[in-house]
PDB file of C-alpha atoms in Angstrom:
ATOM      1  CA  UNK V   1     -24.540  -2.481 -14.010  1.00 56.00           C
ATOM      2  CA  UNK V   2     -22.407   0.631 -13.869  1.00 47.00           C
ATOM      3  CA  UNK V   3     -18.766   1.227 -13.497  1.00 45.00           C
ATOM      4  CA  UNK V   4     -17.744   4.608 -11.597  1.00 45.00           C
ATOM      5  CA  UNK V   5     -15.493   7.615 -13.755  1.00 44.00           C
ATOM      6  CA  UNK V   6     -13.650  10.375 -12.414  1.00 42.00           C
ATOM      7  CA  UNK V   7     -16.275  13.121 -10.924  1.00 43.00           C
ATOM      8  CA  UNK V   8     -17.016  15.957 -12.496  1.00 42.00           C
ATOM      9  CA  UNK V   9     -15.436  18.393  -9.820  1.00 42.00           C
ATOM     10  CA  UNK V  10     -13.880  15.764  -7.511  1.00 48.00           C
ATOM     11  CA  UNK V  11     -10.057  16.929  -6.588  1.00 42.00           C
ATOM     12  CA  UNK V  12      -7.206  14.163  -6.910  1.00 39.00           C
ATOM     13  CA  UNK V  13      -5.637  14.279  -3.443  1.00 38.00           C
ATOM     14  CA  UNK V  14      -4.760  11.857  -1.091  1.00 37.00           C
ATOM     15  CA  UNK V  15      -5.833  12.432   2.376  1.00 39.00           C
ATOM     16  CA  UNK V  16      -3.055  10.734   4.702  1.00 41.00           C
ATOM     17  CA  UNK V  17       0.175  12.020   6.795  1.00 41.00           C
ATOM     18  CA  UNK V  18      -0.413  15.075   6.323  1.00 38.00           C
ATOM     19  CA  UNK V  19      -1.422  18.219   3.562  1.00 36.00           C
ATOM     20  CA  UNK V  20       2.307  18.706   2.552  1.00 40.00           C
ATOM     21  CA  UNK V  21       2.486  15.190   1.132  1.00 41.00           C
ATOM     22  CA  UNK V  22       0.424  14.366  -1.831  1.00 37.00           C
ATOM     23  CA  UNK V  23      -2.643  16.733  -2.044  1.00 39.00           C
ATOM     24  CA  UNK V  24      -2.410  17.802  -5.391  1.00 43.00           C
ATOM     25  CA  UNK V  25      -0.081  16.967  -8.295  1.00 41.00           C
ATOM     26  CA  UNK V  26      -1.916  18.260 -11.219  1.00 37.00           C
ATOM     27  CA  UNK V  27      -1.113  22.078 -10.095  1.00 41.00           C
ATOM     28  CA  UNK V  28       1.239  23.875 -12.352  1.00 42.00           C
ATOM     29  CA  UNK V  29       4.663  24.091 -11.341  1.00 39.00           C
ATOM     30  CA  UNK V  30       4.758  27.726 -11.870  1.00 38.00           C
ATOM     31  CA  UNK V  31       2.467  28.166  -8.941  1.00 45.00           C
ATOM     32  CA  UNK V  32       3.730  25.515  -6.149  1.00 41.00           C
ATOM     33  CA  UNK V  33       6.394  27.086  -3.488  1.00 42.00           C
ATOM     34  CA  UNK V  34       9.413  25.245  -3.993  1.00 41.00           C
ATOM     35  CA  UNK V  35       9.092  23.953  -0.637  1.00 38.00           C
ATOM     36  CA  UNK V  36       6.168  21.982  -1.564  1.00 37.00           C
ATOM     37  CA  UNK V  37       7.275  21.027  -4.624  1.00 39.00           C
ATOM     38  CA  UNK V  38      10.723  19.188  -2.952  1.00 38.00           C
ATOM     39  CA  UNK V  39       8.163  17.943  -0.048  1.00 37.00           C
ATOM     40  CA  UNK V  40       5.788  16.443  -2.966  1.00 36.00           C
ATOM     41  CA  UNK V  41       9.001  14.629  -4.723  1.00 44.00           C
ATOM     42  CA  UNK V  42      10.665  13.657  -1.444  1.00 43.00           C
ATOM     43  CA  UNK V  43       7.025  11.896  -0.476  1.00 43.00           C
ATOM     44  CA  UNK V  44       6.882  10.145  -4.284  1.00 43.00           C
ATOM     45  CA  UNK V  45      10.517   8.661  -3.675  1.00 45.00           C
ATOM     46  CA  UNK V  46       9.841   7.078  -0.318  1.00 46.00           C
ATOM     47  CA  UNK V  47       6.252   5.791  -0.912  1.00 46.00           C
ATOM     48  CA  UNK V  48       7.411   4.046  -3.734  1.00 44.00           C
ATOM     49  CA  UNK V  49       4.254   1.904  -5.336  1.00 47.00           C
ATOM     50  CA  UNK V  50       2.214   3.040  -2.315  1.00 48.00           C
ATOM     51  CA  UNK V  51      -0.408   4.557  -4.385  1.00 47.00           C
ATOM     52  CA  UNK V  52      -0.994   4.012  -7.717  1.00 51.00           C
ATOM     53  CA  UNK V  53      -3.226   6.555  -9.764  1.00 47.00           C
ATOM     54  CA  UNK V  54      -4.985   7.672  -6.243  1.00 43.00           C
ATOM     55  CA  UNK V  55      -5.727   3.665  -4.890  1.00 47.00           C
ATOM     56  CA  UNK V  56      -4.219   2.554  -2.003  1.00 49.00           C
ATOM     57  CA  UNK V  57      -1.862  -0.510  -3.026  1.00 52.00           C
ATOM     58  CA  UNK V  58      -2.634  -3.773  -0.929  1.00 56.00           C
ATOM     59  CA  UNK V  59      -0.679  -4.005   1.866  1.00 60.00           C
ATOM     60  CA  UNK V  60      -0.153  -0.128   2.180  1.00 54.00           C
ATOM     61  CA  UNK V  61      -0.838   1.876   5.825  1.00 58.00           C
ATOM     62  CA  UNK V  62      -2.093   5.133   5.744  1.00 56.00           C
ATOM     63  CA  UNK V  63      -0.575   7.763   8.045  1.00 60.00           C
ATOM     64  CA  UNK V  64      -2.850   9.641  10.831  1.00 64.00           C
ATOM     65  CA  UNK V  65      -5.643  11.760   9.607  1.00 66.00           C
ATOM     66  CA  UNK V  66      -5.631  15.126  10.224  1.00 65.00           C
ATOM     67  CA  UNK V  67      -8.103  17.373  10.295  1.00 66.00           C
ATOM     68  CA  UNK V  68      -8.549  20.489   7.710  1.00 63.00           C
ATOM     69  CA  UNK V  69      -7.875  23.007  10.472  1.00 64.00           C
ATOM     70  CA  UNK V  70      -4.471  21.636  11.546  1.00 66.00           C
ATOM     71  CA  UNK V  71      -3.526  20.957   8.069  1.00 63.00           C
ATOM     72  CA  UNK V  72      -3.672  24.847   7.554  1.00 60.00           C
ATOM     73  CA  UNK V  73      -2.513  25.987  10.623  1.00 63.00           C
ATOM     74  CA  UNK V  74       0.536  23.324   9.974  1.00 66.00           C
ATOM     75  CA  UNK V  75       1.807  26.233   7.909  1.00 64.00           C
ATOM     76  CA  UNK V  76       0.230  29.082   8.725  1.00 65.00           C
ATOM     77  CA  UNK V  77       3.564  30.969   9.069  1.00 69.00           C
ATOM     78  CA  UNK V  78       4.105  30.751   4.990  1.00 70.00           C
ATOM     79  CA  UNK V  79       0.901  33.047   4.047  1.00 71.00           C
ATOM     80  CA  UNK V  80       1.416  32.038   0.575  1.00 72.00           C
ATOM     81  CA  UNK V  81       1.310  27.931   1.306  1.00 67.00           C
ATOM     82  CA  UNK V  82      -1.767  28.283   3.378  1.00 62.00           C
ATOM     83  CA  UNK V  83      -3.714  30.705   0.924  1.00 65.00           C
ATOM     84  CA  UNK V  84      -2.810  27.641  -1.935  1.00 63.00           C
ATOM     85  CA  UNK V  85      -3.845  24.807   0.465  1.00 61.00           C
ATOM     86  CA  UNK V  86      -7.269  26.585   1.293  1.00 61.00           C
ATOM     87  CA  UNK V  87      -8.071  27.524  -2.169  1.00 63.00           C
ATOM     88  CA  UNK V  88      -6.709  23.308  -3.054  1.00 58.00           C
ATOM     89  CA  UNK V  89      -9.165  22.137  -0.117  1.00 60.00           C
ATOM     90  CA  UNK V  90     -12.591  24.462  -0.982  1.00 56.00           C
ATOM     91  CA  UNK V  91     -12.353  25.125   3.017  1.00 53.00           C
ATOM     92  CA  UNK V  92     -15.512  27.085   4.523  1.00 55.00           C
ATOM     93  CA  UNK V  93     -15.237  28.278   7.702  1.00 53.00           C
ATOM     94  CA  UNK V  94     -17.513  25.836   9.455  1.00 53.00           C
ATOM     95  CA  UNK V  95     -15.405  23.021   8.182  1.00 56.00           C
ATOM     96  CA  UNK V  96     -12.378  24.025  10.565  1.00 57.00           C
ATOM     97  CA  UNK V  97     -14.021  23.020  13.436  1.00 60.00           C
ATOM     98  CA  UNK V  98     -11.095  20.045  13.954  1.00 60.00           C
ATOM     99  CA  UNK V  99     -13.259  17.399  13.428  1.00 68.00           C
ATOM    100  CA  UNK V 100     -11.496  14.302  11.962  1.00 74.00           C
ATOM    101  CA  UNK V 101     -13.948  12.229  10.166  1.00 85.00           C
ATOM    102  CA  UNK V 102     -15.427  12.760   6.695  1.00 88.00           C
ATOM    103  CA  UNK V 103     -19.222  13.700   6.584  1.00 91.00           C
ATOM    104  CA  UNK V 104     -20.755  12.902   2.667  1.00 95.00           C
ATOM    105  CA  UNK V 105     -24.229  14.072   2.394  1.00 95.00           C
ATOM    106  CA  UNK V 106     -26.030  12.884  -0.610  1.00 97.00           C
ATOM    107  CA  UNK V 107     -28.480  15.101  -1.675  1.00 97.00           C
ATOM    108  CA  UNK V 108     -30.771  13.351  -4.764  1.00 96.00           C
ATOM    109  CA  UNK V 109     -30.198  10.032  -6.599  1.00 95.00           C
ATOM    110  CA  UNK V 110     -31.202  10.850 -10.735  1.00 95.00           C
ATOM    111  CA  UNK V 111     -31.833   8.360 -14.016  1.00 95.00           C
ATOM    112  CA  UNK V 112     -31.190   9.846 -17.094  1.00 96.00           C
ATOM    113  CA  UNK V 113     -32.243   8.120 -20.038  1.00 94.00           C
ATOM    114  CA  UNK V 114     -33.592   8.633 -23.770  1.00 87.00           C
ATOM    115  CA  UNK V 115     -36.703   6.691 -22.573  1.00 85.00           C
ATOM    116  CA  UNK V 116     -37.500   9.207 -19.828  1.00 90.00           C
ATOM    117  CA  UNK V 117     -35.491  11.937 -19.804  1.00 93.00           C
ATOM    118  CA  UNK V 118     -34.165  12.862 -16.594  1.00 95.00           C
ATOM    119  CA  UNK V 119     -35.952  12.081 -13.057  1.00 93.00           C
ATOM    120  CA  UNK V 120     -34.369  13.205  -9.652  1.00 94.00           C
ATOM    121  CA  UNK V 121     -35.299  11.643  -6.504  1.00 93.00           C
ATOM    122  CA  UNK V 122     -34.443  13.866  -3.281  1.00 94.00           C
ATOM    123  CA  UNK V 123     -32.860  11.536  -1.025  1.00 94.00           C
ATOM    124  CA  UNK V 124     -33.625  10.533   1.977  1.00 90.00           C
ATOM    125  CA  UNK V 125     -36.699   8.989   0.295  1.00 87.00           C
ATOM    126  CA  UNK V 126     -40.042  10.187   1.218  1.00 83.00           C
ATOM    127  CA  UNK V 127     -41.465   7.254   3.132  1.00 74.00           C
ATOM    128  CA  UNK V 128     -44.722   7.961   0.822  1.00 72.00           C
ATOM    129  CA  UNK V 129     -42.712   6.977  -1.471  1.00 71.00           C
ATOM    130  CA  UNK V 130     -40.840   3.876   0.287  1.00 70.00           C
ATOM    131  CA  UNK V 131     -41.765   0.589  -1.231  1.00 75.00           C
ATOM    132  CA  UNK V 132     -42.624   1.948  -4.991  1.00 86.00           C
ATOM    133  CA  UNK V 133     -40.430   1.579  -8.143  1.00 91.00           C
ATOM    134  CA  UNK V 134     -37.597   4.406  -7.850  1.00 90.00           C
ATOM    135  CA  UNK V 135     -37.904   4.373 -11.777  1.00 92.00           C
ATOM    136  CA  UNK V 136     -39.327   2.743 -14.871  1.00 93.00           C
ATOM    137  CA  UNK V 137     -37.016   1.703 -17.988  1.00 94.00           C
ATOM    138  CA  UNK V 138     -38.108  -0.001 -21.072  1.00 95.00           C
ATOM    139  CA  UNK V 139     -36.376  -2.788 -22.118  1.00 94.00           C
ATOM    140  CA  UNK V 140     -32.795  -2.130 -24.094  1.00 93.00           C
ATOM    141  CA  UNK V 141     -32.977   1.379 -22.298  1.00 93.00           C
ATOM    142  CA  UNK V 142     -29.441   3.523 -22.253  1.00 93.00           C
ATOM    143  CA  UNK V 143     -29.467   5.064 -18.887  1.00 93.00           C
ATOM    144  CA  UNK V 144     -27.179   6.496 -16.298  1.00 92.00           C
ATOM    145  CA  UNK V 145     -27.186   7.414 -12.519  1.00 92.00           C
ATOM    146  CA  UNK V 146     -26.274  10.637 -11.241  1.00 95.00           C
ATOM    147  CA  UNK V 147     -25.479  11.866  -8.105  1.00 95.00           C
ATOM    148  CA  UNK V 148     -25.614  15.335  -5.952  1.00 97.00           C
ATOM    149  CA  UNK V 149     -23.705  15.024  -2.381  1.00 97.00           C
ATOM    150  CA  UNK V 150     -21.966  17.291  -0.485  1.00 94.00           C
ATOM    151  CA  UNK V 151     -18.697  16.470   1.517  1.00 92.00           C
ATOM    152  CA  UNK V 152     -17.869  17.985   5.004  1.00 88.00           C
ATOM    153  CA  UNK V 153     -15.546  18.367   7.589  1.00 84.00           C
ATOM    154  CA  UNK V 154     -12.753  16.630   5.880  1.00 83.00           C
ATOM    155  CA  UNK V 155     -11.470  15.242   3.102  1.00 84.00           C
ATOM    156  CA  UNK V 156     -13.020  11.846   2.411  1.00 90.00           C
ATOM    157  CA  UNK V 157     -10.468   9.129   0.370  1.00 90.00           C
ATOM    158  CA  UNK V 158     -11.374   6.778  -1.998  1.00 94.00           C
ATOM    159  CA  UNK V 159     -15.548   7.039  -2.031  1.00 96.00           C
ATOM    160  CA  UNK V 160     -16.319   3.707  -3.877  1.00 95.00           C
ATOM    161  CA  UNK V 161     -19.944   2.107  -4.243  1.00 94.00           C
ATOM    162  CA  UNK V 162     -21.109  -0.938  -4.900  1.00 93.00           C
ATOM    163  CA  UNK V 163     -25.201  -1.484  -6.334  1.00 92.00           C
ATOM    164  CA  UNK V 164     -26.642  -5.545  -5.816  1.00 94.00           C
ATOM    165  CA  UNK V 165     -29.884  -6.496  -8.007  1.00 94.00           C
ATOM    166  CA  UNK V 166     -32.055  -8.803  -7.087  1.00 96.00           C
ATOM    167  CA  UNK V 167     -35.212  -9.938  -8.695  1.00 95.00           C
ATOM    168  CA  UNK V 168     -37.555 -12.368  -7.328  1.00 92.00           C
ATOM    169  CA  UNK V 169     -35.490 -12.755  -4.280  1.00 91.00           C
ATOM    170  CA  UNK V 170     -32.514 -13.839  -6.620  1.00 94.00           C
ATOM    171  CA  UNK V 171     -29.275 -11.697  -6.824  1.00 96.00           C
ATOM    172  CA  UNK V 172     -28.694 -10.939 -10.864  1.00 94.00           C
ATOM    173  CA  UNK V 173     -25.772  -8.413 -10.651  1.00 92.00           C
ATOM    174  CA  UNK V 174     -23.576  -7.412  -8.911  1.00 91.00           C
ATOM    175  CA  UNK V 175     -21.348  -4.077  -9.818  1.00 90.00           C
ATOM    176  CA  UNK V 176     -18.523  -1.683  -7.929  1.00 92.00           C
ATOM    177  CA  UNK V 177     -16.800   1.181  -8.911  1.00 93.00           C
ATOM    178  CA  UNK V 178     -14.794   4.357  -7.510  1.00 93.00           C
ATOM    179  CA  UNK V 179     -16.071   7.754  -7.552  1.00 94.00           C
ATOM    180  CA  UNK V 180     -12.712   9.657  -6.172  1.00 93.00           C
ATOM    181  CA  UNK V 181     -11.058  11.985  -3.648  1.00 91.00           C
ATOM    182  CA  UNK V 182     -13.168  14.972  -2.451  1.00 92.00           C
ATOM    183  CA  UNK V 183     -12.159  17.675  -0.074  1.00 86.00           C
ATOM    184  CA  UNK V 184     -15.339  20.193   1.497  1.00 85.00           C
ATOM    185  CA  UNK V 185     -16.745  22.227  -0.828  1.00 84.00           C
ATOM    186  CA  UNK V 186     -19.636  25.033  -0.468  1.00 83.00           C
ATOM    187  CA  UNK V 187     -21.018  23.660  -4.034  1.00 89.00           C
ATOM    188  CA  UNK V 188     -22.296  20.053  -4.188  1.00 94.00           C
ATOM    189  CA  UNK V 189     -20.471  17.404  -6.092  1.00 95.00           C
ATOM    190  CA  UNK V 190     -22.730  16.470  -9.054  1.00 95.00           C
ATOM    191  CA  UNK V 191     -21.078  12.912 -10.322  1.00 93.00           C
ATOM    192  CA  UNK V 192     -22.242  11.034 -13.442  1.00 91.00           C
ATOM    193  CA  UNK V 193     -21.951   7.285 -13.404  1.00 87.00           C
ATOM    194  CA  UNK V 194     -20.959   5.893 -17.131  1.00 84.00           C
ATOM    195  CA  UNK V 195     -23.987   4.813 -19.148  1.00 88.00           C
ATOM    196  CA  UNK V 196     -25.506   1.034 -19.365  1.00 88.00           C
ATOM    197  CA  UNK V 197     -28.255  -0.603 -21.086  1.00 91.00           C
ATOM    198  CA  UNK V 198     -31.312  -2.603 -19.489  1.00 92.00           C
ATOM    199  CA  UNK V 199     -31.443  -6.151 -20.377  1.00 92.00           C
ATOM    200  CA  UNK V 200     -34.541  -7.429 -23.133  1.00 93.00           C
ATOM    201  CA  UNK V 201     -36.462 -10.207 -23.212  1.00 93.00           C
ATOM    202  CA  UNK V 202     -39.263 -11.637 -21.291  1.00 93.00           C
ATOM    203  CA  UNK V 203     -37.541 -12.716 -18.533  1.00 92.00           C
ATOM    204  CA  UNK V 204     -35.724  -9.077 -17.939  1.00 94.00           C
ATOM    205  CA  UNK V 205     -38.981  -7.592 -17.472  1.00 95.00           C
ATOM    206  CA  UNK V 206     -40.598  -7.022 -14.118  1.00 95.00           C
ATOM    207  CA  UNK V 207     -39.653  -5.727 -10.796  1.00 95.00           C
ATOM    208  CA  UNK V 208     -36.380  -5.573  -9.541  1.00 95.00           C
ATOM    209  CA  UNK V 209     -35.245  -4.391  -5.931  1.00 94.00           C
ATOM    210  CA  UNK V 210     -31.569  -3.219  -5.258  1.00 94.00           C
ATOM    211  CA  UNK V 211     -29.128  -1.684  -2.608  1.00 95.00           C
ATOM    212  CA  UNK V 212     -27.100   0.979  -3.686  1.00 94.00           C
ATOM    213  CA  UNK V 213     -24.000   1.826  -0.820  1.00 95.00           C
ATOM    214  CA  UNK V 214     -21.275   4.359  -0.370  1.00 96.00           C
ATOM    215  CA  UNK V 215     -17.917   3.602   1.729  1.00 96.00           C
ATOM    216  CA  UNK V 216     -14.672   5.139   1.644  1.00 94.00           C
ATOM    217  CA  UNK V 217     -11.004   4.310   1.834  1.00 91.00           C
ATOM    218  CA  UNK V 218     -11.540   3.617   5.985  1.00 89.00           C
ATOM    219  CA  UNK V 219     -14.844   1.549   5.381  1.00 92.00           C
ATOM    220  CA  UNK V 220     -16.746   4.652   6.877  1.00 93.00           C
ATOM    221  CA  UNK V 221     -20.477   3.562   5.142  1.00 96.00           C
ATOM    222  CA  UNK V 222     -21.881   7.425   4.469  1.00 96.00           C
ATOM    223  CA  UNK V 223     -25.040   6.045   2.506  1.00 95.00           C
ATOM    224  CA  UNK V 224     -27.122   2.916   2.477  1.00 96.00           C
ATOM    225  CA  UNK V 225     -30.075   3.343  -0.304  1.00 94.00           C
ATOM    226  CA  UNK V 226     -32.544   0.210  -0.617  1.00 93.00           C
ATOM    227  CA  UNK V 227     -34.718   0.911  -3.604  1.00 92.00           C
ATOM    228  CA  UNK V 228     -36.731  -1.075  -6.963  1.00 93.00           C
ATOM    229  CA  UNK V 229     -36.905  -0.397 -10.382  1.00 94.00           C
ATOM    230  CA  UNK V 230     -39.254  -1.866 -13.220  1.00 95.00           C
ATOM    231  CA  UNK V 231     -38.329  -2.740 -16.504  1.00 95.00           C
ATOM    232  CA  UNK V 232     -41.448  -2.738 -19.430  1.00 94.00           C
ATOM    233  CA  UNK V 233     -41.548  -3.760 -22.047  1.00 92.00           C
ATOM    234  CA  UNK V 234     -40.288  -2.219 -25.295  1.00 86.00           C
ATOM    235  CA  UNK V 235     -43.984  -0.804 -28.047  1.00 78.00           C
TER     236      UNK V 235
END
C-alpha cells in the first residue's frame, strides 16, 4: 500500500560504536572540530560498504550501544564537541538517565485524503472505538498516512514498518518501508507516508482489517496497531 520517505525532522545518524563515528555527515564542514571530522573519515575508510545510505548491509555487526549520557560525557572535556553532539542529538535532560534501549511513543495515526480531508486517531485506540472502521475511503481515493511519535531515551536505528490487509479473512497486500534514524527530541516527529490510491471495482469495496507494526534496526517491536478500514463506493 505505502512505501516509507525520509521523515520530515528525522536526523541521519547511525547509532552504533559510539557518537564519534557516524552521527551526522550532512553538518557543514565549517562547523565540525577537526577531530571529528578525521574520526568521521577514519570510520568511512574502515567500514567500507558497511552501511549504505543509513541501512545496515547484510552480514554487517553493529558495535555496542551506548547510551546518550555516556556518549556526551565520552567528551565532555572538549566543551565545544559536547555542546555540537547535544544540539546533533535534541538531548533533554530526562533522556540522560543511561538507559540503553530506544523508547518510540506514537502519539495519533492520521488519513489524509481529498475524499475526507484529514482525520486523526489518538492512539492507543479508545476501546469504544475498538472493533469499528479506523476510516472510510471511496473507491479510487488518493490518501496518505501520517504519523506523530515521540522517541526517548536513545537513539532508535532504522524504524521500518510493515502494514498486512486482509479482507474476508484473505491477506490482499502486503507493504514495508523505512521511516529513518531518530535521536530524542522534546517536539514529536510528525512523518508523512507517500500517497496511494484505493483500489475500484465491486470486489474492492467492503471491509478490510489490517495490522500496522513498527520495529527497528535490533527487532525492538515499539508499536503493534490492529485496525479496519471500509472502502464505498464512488457517487
Amino acid at each position: 500500500m505505502e512505501s516509507g520517505k525520509k521523515a520530515e525532522a528525522g536526523p541521519s545518524t547511525t547509532t552504533r560504536g559510539g557518537f564519534d563515528e557516524k552521527l551526522e555527515r550532512k553538518r557543514e564542514t565549517s562547523e565540525t572540530p577537526p577531530a571529528v571530522a578525521a574520526a568521521i573519515d577514519d570510520d568511512e575508510d574502515d567500514d567500507g560498504d558497511a552501511v549504505d545510505n543509513g541501512v545496515p548491509v547484510a552480514g554487517f555487526v553493529p558495535g555496542p550501544l551506548l547510551s546518550l549520557k555516556e556518549q556526551i560525557e565520552k567528551d565532555k572535556e572538549d566543551d565545544s564537541l559536547r555542546r555540537w553532539k547535544e544540539k546533533l542529538l535534541g538531548c533533554v535532560e530526562s533522556d540522560l538517565n543511561g538507559q540503553l534501549e530506544p523508547e518510540v511513543k506514537f502519539h495519533s495515526i492520521g488519513i489524509i485524503s481529498d475524499d475526507i480531508g484529514e482525520i486523526n486517531t489518538p492512539l492507543p485506540v479508545d476501546e469504544s472505538k475498538s472493533g469499528h472502521p479506523l476510516f472510510a475511503l471511496r473507491e479510487g481515493s488518493r490518501y496518505q498516512l501520517k504519523l506523530t511519535f515521540s522517541v526517548l531515551h536513545n537513539i532508535v536505528s532504522g524504524l521500518a514498518y510493515s502494514n498486512t490487509v486482509w479482507k474476508g479473512g484473505i491477506q490482499v497486500d502486503q507493504s514495508k518501508g523505512m521511516l529513518g534514524t531518530f535521536a530524542p527530541q522534546r517536539e514529536p516527529y510528525v512523518h508523512t507516508l507517500e500517497e496511494d490510491t484505493t483500489p475500484s471495482g465491486v470486489l474492492a469495496r467492503g471491509t478490510y482489517s489490517a495490522k500496522l507494526k513498527f520495529e527497528d534496526d535490533d527487532r525492538r517491536c515499539h508499536m503493534e496497531l490492529k485496525y479496519s478500514f471500509e472502502i464505498k463506493k464512488r457517487r
